């Protein structure tokens, strides 16, 4: 593929110098920002992620900051997940829906305090929706995008590396919790989270000026753990069933279709936009849903459009993400499948650009 033209609209990140020095080979665009995806090759990066530790520039997971007396109320208006039990120091994976129950984003909400939140967004312009709600309801809250850029440390040796830089107490951070840690006299939020199933942390780097000093400190401490730059890995995230907004779901899907019903407490999330619509879909149940799909036969090409899932001549769904898995020695895929064909073990066919391949629907993912 040809080169992408650099411009102001396509934002660099505060770690771009480190990413380039590490020999980045491929990018995607996410929230109008560069997201490095490939360093050595997708397959080499995949094996290394499962064996060692990687440093990921995920600055493109932009933060929407809510600050003020109505911050908590606004956050609850945005999501059907019940936030009443959420404490400062916790992160929640939260579906964000519109008034029809359509998915607008699937971010991680970070509760810094009662009146200060970050929404760590996936790839859609959620800031405009949030600002519109805050203005339309005359809420007493400031909504903006701060200079905060997440840096992920992922892989089985993440704890060992992080404790070298931040001290042994990083090991005590529980899954989807965060603590405050010092780096060069600056306070940083560090959570045990990240877009892989290999374990690790996300550092919310507050201030672009400390981005490269932190990157360099982690790279240096990581030498003995075979650290390498990496990024969200397509193969690993499909094996783990991590959804990608814009690929696996859009605003035409409800959280229940996305298998995110467990993150919706529509009866108790009082004040949430889209509540009436979701009460209806929760009662009736979805007629199609996200499934793991094993595609038999040869390695499939990159999935850059929906591939029809067929039962004979009848279309029963679509594949939205697919890749050859070296560890499972089969093609792994994510798709949306109609109720009539979504049971474990159902045989279907997938129409890939290179022809029809047999496939099997599964009720759980590989990792
Ligand atoms: N971390 C942060 N921000 C993000 C992402 C992230 N913003 C964009 C994107 N990723 C948002 N989407 C997801 C999707 C899945 C998860 C997190 C964000 C995730 N899911 C776990 C799972 O499914 O196993 C855990 C969910 C749970 O049990 O709460 O981690 O990665 N900062």
Short mmCIF file of C-alpha atoms and ligand atoms in Angstrom, two decimals:
data_model
loop_
_atom_site.label_atom_id
_atom_site.label_comp_id
_atom_site.label_asym_id
_atom_site.label_seq_id
_atom_site.Cartn_x
_atom_site.Cartn_y
_atom_site.Cartn_z
CA UNK A 1 0.00 0.00 0.00
CA UNK A 2 1.16 3.55 -0.70
CA UNK A 3 2.37 6.07 1.86
CA UNK A 4 -0.05 8.07 4.00
CA UNK A 5 0.32 11.85 3.79
CA UNK A 6 1.32 13.42 7.12
CA UNK A 7 -0.75 16.46 8.07
CA UNK A 8 -2.08 18.35 11.07
CA UNK A 9 -5.41 16.50 10.81
CA UNK A 10 -3.60 13.21 11.31
CA UNK A 11 -2.14 13.70 14.75
CA UNK A 12 1.27 12.40 15.79
CA UNK A 13 1.63 11.32 19.42
CA UNK A 14 4.04 12.33 22.19
CA UNK A 15 5.71 8.91 21.76
CA UNK A 16 6.13 9.11 17.95
CA UNK A 17 9.91 9.70 18.22
CA UNK A 18 10.29 6.46 20.23
CA UNK A 19 7.96 4.53 17.93
CA UNK A 20 9.96 5.59 14.88
CA UNK A 21 13.29 4.78 16.57
CA UNK A 22 11.88 1.30 17.37
CA UNK A 23 11.37 0.69 13.64
CA UNK A 24 7.59 0.93 13.24
CA UNK A 25 6.47 -0.80 10.02
CA UNK A 26 2.74 -0.08 10.00
CA UNK A 27 0.15 2.30 11.37
CA UNK A 28 -3.60 2.60 11.43
CA UNK A 29 -5.58 5.78 12.11
CA UNK A 30 -7.68 5.90 15.28
CA UNK A 31 -9.43 8.99 16.65
CA UNK A 32 -7.63 10.92 13.88
CA UNK A 33 -4.31 9.93 15.46
CA UNK A 34 -1.52 7.54 14.45
CA UNK A 35 -1.76 4.10 16.08
CA UNK A 36 1.34 1.94 15.49
CA UNK A 37 0.24 -1.64 14.75
CA UNK A 38 3.26 -3.54 13.38
CA UNK A 39 6.96 -3.51 14.28
CA UNK A 40 8.67 -6.75 13.11
CA UNK A 41 5.65 -8.49 11.56
CA UNK A 42 2.12 -9.20 12.80
CA UNK A 43 3.09 -12.83 13.54
CA UNK A 44 6.47 -12.06 15.19
CA UNK A 45 4.85 -9.32 17.29
CA UNK A 46 2.10 -11.83 18.26
CA UNK A 47 4.53 -14.49 19.54
CA UNK A 48 6.63 -11.89 21.35
CA UNK A 49 3.56 -10.40 23.08
CA UNK A 50 2.71 -13.83 24.52
CA UNK A 51 6.30 -14.51 25.68
CA UNK A 52 7.86 -11.27 26.88
CA UNK A 53 6.73 -7.67 27.34
CA UNK A 54 5.80 -4.89 24.94
CA UNK A 55 5.43 -1.13 25.13
CA UNK A 56 2.45 0.19 23.19
CA UNK A 57 1.81 3.78 22.11
CA UNK A 58 -1.97 3.85 22.56
CA UNK A 59 -2.17 7.66 22.78
CA UNK A 60 -5.07 7.38 20.30
CA UNK A 61 -7.21 6.10 23.18
CA UNK A 62 -8.03 9.75 23.86
CA UNK A 63 -9.47 10.86 27.16
CA UNK A 64 -12.66 12.86 27.59
CA UNK A 65 -12.40 14.58 30.95
CA UNK A 66 -15.55 15.39 32.94
CA UNK A 67 -14.91 17.83 35.77
CA UNK A 68 -17.42 19.48 38.09
CA UNK A 69 -20.35 18.79 40.42
CA UNK A 70 -22.44 17.13 37.66
CA UNK A 71 -19.61 14.88 36.33
CA UNK A 72 -21.01 11.70 37.92
CA UNK A 73 -24.54 12.48 36.79
CA UNK A 74 -23.35 13.06 33.21
CA UNK A 75 -21.34 9.81 33.23
CA UNK A 76 -24.45 7.87 34.29
CA UNK A 77 -26.51 9.56 31.54
CA UNK A 78 -23.98 8.25 29.00
CA UNK A 79 -24.01 4.55 29.93
CA UNK A 80 -26.53 1.84 30.82
CA UNK A 81 -23.99 0.29 33.23
CA UNK A 82 -24.97 1.06 36.84
CA UNK A 83 -22.20 3.27 38.28
CA UNK A 84 -23.61 3.66 41.81
CA UNK A 85 -21.20 1.09 43.28
CA UNK A 86 -18.16 2.43 41.44
CA UNK A 87 -15.43 3.90 43.65
CA UNK A 88 -12.62 6.34 42.87
CA UNK A 89 -9.68 4.14 41.85
CA UNK A 90 -11.82 1.86 39.66
CA UNK A 91 -12.09 1.49 35.89
CA UNK A 92 -15.26 0.17 34.22
CA UNK A 93 -15.72 -1.03 30.64
CA UNK A 94 -18.88 0.88 29.68
CA UNK A 95 -21.09 0.70 26.58
CA UNK A 96 -22.17 4.20 25.49
CA UNK A 97 -25.49 4.27 23.65
CA UNK A 98 -27.69 6.82 21.87
CA UNK A 99 -31.42 7.33 22.46
CA UNK A 100 -32.26 4.28 20.31
CA UNK A 101 -29.85 2.01 22.20
CA UNK A 102 -27.28 2.11 19.36
CA UNK A 103 -23.62 1.78 20.38
CA UNK A 104 -21.70 5.08 20.09
CA UNK A 105 -18.48 3.83 21.70
CA UNK A 106 -17.18 1.19 24.14
CA UNK A 107 -14.68 3.06 26.34
CA UNK A 108 -13.10 2.47 29.70
CA UNK A 109 -14.44 4.90 32.34
CA UNK A 110 -11.83 5.96 34.89
CA UNK A 111 -13.21 7.42 38.14
CA UNK A 112 -10.53 9.77 39.50
CA UNK A 113 -12.86 11.26 42.15
CA UNK A 114 -16.58 11.97 42.58
CA UNK A 115 -16.33 15.05 40.38
CA UNK A 116 -13.54 14.06 38.00
CA UNK A 117 -13.70 11.28 35.38
CA UNK A 118 -11.85 10.21 32.25
CA UNK A 119 -13.59 8.38 29.44
CA UNK A 120 -10.89 6.47 27.54
CA UNK A 121 -12.53 6.26 24.15
CA UNK A 122 -12.55 3.88 21.20
CA UNK A 123 -12.58 5.18 17.63
CA UNK A 124 -15.57 7.54 17.31
CA UNK A 125 -16.06 11.28 17.89
CA UNK A 126 -17.67 10.84 21.29
CA UNK A 127 -16.54 14.28 22.55
CA UNK A 128 -19.26 16.01 20.49
CA UNK A 129 -22.04 13.79 21.92
CA UNK A 130 -20.80 14.36 25.49
CA UNK A 131 -20.48 18.12 25.04
CA UNK A 132 -23.94 18.21 23.44
CA UNK A 133 -25.53 16.36 26.36
CA UNK A 134 -23.76 18.55 28.93
CA UNK A 135 -24.87 21.73 27.16
CA UNK A 136 -28.41 20.57 26.36
CA UNK A 137 -29.12 19.56 29.96
CA UNK A 138 -27.37 22.67 31.35
CA UNK A 139 -25.08 20.51 33.47
CA UNK A 140 -22.50 22.04 35.78
CA UNK A 141 -19.52 20.23 34.26
CA UNK A 142 -16.50 20.98 32.05
CA UNK A 143 -15.95 18.57 29.15
CA UNK A 144 -12.66 18.55 27.23
CA UNK A 145 -9.82 16.43 25.87
CA UNK A 146 -6.79 16.81 28.18
CA UNK A 147 -3.14 16.24 27.18
CA UNK A 148 -3.23 12.66 28.51
CA UNK A 149 -1.84 9.80 26.43
CA UNK A 150 -2.10 6.15 27.51
CA UNK A 151 1.02 4.01 27.26
CA UNK A 152 0.36 0.27 27.63
CA UNK A 153 2.82 -2.29 29.01
CA UNK A 154 1.50 -5.72 27.99
CA UNK A 155 2.75 -9.29 28.25
CA UNK A 156 3.69 -11.91 30.88
CA UNK A 157 6.76 -9.96 32.06
CA UNK A 158 4.87 -6.66 32.51
CA UNK A 159 4.87 -6.85 36.34
CA UNK A 160 8.63 -7.41 36.52
CA UNK A 161 9.37 -4.50 34.21
CA UNK A 162 6.92 -2.08 35.83
CA UNK A 163 8.23 -2.78 39.33
CA UNK A 164 11.74 -1.78 38.15
CA UNK A 165 10.49 1.67 37.17
CA UNK A 166 7.68 2.34 39.68
CA UNK A 167 8.52 0.04 42.62
CA UNK A 168 7.12 -3.27 43.82
CA UNK A 169 3.76 -1.76 44.83
CA UNK A 170 2.61 -1.72 41.17
CA UNK A 171 2.24 -5.49 41.56
CA UNK A 172 -0.59 -4.89 44.04
CA UNK A 173 -2.82 -3.07 41.54
CA UNK A 174 -5.87 -5.27 40.93
CA UNK A 175 -7.55 -5.81 37.52
CA UNK A 176 -9.38 -2.68 36.35
CA UNK A 177 -8.15 -0.68 39.38
CA UNK A 178 -5.58 2.08 39.35
CA UNK A 179 -3.14 3.77 41.69
CA UNK A 180 -1.06 6.95 41.65
CA UNK A 181 2.69 6.59 41.06
CA UNK A 182 5.56 9.04 40.82
CA UNK A 183 7.76 9.46 37.76
CA UNK A 184 10.33 12.31 37.74
CA UNK A 185 8.27 14.14 40.37
CA UNK A 186 5.03 13.80 38.40
CA UNK A 187 1.92 11.95 39.52
CA UNK A 188 0.71 9.32 37.03
CA UNK A 189 -2.38 7.12 37.03
CA UNK A 190 -1.43 3.47 36.43
CA UNK A 191 -4.17 0.85 35.90
CA UNK A 192 -4.02 -2.92 35.49
CA UNK A 193 -5.78 -3.08 32.12
CA UNK A 194 -5.07 -3.09 28.41
CA UNK A 195 -6.23 -4.29 25.03
CA UNK A 196 -4.72 -7.79 25.24
CA UNK A 197 -5.36 -10.95 27.24
CA UNK A 198 -1.68 -11.28 28.21
CA UNK A 199 -1.93 -9.07 31.30
CA UNK A 200 -0.32 -5.73 31.95
CA UNK A 201 -0.79 -2.06 32.72
CA UNK A 202 -1.85 1.22 31.23
CA UNK A 203 -0.03 4.38 32.25
CA UNK A 204 -2.09 7.54 31.67
CA UNK A 205 0.76 9.88 30.76
CA UNK A 206 -0.37 13.32 31.91
CA UNK A 207 1.68 15.90 29.98
CA UNK A 208 3.41 15.31 26.64
CA UNK A 209 6.71 16.61 28.03
CA UNK A 210 7.29 13.46 30.11
CA UNK A 211 6.26 11.02 27.36
CA UNK A 212 9.72 10.37 25.86
CA UNK A 213 11.58 10.37 29.22
CA UNK A 214 9.12 7.68 30.41
CA UNK A 215 9.33 5.72 27.14
CA UNK A 216 13.15 5.73 27.39
CA UNK A 217 13.16 4.69 31.07
CA UNK A 218 10.85 1.73 30.32
CA UNK A 219 12.87 0.72 27.25
CA UNK A 220 16.09 0.78 29.27
CA UNK A 221 14.70 -1.17 32.24
CA UNK A 222 13.05 -3.59 29.82
CA UNK A 223 16.25 -4.70 28.06
CA UNK A 224 16.67 -7.65 30.42
CA UNK A 225 13.05 -8.72 29.82
CA UNK A 226 13.44 -8.59 26.02
CA UNK A 227 11.11 -5.59 25.75
CA UNK A 228 10.05 -4.54 22.25
CA UNK A 229 7.68 -1.92 20.92
CA UNK A 230 4.34 -3.39 19.88
CA UNK A 231 0.70 -2.49 19.51
CA UNK A 232 -2.77 -3.99 19.72
CA UNK A 233 -2.35 -7.27 17.83
CA UNK A 234 -5.14 -8.35 15.49
CA UNK A 235 -4.55 -12.10 15.97
CA UNK A 236 -4.31 -11.96 19.76
CA UNK A 237 -7.34 -9.70 20.17
CA UNK A 238 -9.51 -11.98 18.03
CA UNK A 239 -8.36 -15.05 20.02
CA UNK A 240 -9.32 -13.10 23.17
CA UNK A 241 -12.64 -11.79 21.84
CA UNK A 242 -11.75 -8.13 22.37
CA UNK A 243 -14.15 -6.10 20.25
CA UNK A 244 -13.11 -3.25 17.98
CA UNK A 245 -15.60 -0.39 17.61
CA UNK A 246 -16.19 0.47 13.94
CA UNK A 247 -15.11 -3.03 12.92
CA UNK A 248 -17.10 -5.50 15.01
CA UNK A 249 -19.92 -3.14 15.95
CA UNK A 250 -21.31 0.27 14.98
CA UNK A 251 -24.15 2.56 16.01
CA UNK A 252 -26.52 0.13 14.23
CA UNK A 253 -25.90 -2.44 16.99
CA UNK A 254 -27.23 -2.64 20.55
CA UNK A 255 -24.92 -3.67 23.42
CA UNK A 256 -26.88 -6.94 23.65
CA UNK A 257 -26.07 -7.79 20.05
CA UNK A 258 -22.41 -7.13 20.91
CA UNK A 259 -22.51 -9.55 23.83
CA UNK A 260 -22.17 -6.58 26.19
CA UNK A 261 -25.50 -7.20 27.92
CA UNK A 262 -23.54 -8.09 31.08
CA UNK A 263 -22.37 -4.46 31.21
CA UNK A 264 -25.95 -3.12 31.01
CA UNK A 265 -28.02 -2.70 34.18
CA UNK A 266 -30.83 -1.04 32.35
CA UNK A 267 -33.33 -1.41 35.23
CA UNK A 268 -31.14 0.35 37.78
CA UNK A 269 -29.11 2.76 35.60
CA UNK A 270 -31.59 5.55 36.25
CA UNK A 271 -31.18 8.60 34.01
CA UNK A 272 -29.27 6.78 31.27
CA UNK A 273 -30.03 7.91 27.72
CA UNK A 274 -31.50 5.06 25.64
CA UNK A 275 -32.94 3.32 28.72
CA UNK A 276 -36.43 2.79 27.29
CA UNK A 277 -35.04 1.39 24.03
CA UNK A 278 -32.69 -0.94 25.92
CA UNK A 279 -35.45 -2.13 28.26
CA UNK A 280 -37.31 -3.23 25.11
CA UNK A 281 -34.32 -5.02 23.53
CA UNK A 282 -33.35 -6.64 26.85
CA UNK A 283 -36.91 -7.98 27.23
CA UNK A 284 -37.27 -9.29 23.69
CA UNK A 285 -33.63 -10.38 23.40
CA UNK A 286 -31.39 -9.75 20.39
CA UNK A 287 -31.95 -11.69 17.15
CA UNK A 288 -28.27 -11.60 16.21
CA UNK A 289 -25.16 -11.62 18.36
CA UNK A 290 -21.34 -11.50 18.31
CA UNK A 291 -19.76 -14.94 18.10
CA UNK A 292 -16.33 -16.52 17.71
CA UNK A 293 -16.13 -18.08 14.26
CA UNK A 294 -13.53 -20.65 13.30
CA UNK A 295 -12.88 -20.53 9.54
CA UNK A 296 -11.48 -23.84 8.31
CA UNK A 297 -8.98 -24.30 5.50
CA UNK A 298 -6.34 -21.93 4.13
CA UNK A 299 -5.27 -18.67 5.78
CA UNK A 300 -7.74 -15.89 4.96
CA UNK A 301 -6.74 -12.40 3.68
CA UNK A 302 -7.22 -9.22 5.76
CA UNK A 303 -10.89 -8.52 6.53
CA UNK A 304 -11.53 -4.94 5.39
CA UNK A 305 -15.27 -5.36 4.71
CA UNK A 306 -18.03 -7.61 6.07
CA UNK A 307 -17.84 -11.19 4.78
CA UNK A 308 -21.22 -12.95 4.43
CA UNK A 309 -21.84 -15.92 6.75
CA UNK A 310 -24.02 -18.40 4.83
CA UNK A 311 -26.09 -21.47 5.62
CA UNK A 312 -26.43 -22.87 2.11
CA UNK A 313 -27.95 -20.05 0.07
CA UNK A 314 -29.29 -18.18 3.10
CA UNK A 315 -27.31 -15.34 4.69
CA UNK A 316 -27.19 -15.78 8.47
CA UNK A 317 -24.53 -13.28 9.49
CA UNK A 318 -21.29 -11.42 8.81
CA UNK A 319 -17.64 -11.78 9.73
CA UNK A 320 -16.05 -8.46 10.74
CA UNK A 321 -12.51 -9.45 11.86
CA UNK A 322 -10.41 -12.47 10.88
CA UNK A 323 -6.81 -13.70 10.96
CA UNK A 324 -4.73 -16.87 10.79
CA UNK A 325 -3.76 -17.97 14.31
CA UNK A 326 -0.32 -19.60 14.49
CA UNK A 327 -1.01 -21.01 17.99
CA UNK A 328 -4.43 -22.54 17.20
CA UNK A 329 -3.47 -23.43 13.60
CA UNK A 330 -6.80 -22.23 12.22
CA UNK A 331 -8.40 -18.96 11.13
CA UNK A 332 -9.94 -17.14 14.09
CA UNK A 333 -12.72 -14.63 13.47
CA UNK A 334 -15.34 -12.40 15.08
CA UNK A 335 -18.76 -12.04 13.50
CA UNK A 336 -22.42 -11.32 14.11
CA UNK A 337 -24.64 -14.38 13.66
CA UNK A 338 -28.45 -14.75 13.53
CA UNK A 339 -30.19 -16.55 16.40
CA UNK A 340 -31.05 -19.55 14.22
CA UNK A 341 -27.34 -20.31 13.74
CA UNK A 342 -25.58 -18.94 16.84
CA UNK A 343 -25.49 -22.14 18.95
CA UNK A 344 -22.13 -23.73 19.81
CA UNK A 345 -20.83 -25.95 17.03
CA UNK A 346 -23.16 -24.75 14.26
CA UNK A 347 -21.67 -25.38 10.81
CA UNK A 348 -21.78 -22.45 8.36
CA UNK A 349 -19.79 -21.14 5.39
CA UNK A 350 -17.97 -17.82 5.11
CA UNK A 351 -17.66 -15.98 1.78
CA UNK A 352 -14.12 -14.60 1.83
CA UNK A 353 -12.72 -12.60 -1.11
CA UNK A 354 -10.91 -15.79 -2.18
CA UNK A 355 -13.98 -18.04 -2.10
CA UNK A 356 -16.27 -19.97 0.24
CA UNK A 357 -14.73 -21.68 3.30
CA UNK A 358 -16.36 -23.97 5.84
CA UNK A 359 -16.65 -22.49 9.33
CA UNK A 360 -17.94 -23.30 12.82
CA UNK A 361 -19.73 -20.95 15.21
CA UNK A 362 -18.51 -20.97 18.83
CA UNK A 363 -20.07 -19.55 21.99
CA UNK A 364 -16.73 -18.61 23.57
CA UNK A 365 -13.44 -17.24 22.29
CA UNK A 366 -10.04 -18.96 22.27
CA UNK A 367 -8.38 -17.15 25.21
N1 LIG B 1 -7.79 0.71 27.30
C1 LIG B 1 -8.09 2.01 27.48
N2 LIG B 1 -8.86 2.67 26.62
C2 LIG B 1 -9.35 2.04 25.54
C3 LIG B 1 -9.08 0.68 25.30
C4 LIG B 1 -8.27 0.00 26.24
N3 LIG B 1 -10.11 2.73 24.64
C5 LIG B 1 -10.39 2.14 23.37
C6 LIG B 1 -10.69 0.68 23.45
N4 LIG B 1 -9.62 0.02 24.21
C7 LIG B 1 -12.01 0.46 24.13
N5 LIG B 1 -12.46 -0.91 24.02
C8 LIG B 1 -12.17 -1.88 24.98
C9 LIG B 1 -12.50 -3.19 24.72
C10 LIG B 1 -12.20 -4.19 25.63
C11 LIG B 1 -11.59 -3.85 26.84
C12 LIG B 1 -11.26 -2.54 27.10
C13 LIG B 1 -11.56 -1.55 26.17
C14 LIG B 1 -11.28 -4.88 27.86
N6 LIG B 1 -12.09 -5.91 28.00
C15 LIG B 1 -11.79 -6.98 28.93
C16 LIG B 1 -12.35 -8.26 28.35
O1 LIG B 1 -13.27 -8.22 27.56
O2 LIG B 1 -11.83 -9.30 28.73
C17 LIG B 1 -12.31 -6.74 30.34
C18 LIG B 1 -13.71 -6.24 30.46
C19 LIG B 1 -14.19 -6.26 31.90
O3 LIG B 1 -14.30 -7.37 32.45
O4 LIG B 1 -14.49 -5.21 32.49
O5 LIG B 1 -10.30 -4.76 28.59
O6 LIG B 1 -7.94 -1.19 26.10
N7 LIG B 1 -7.61 2.67 28.54
#
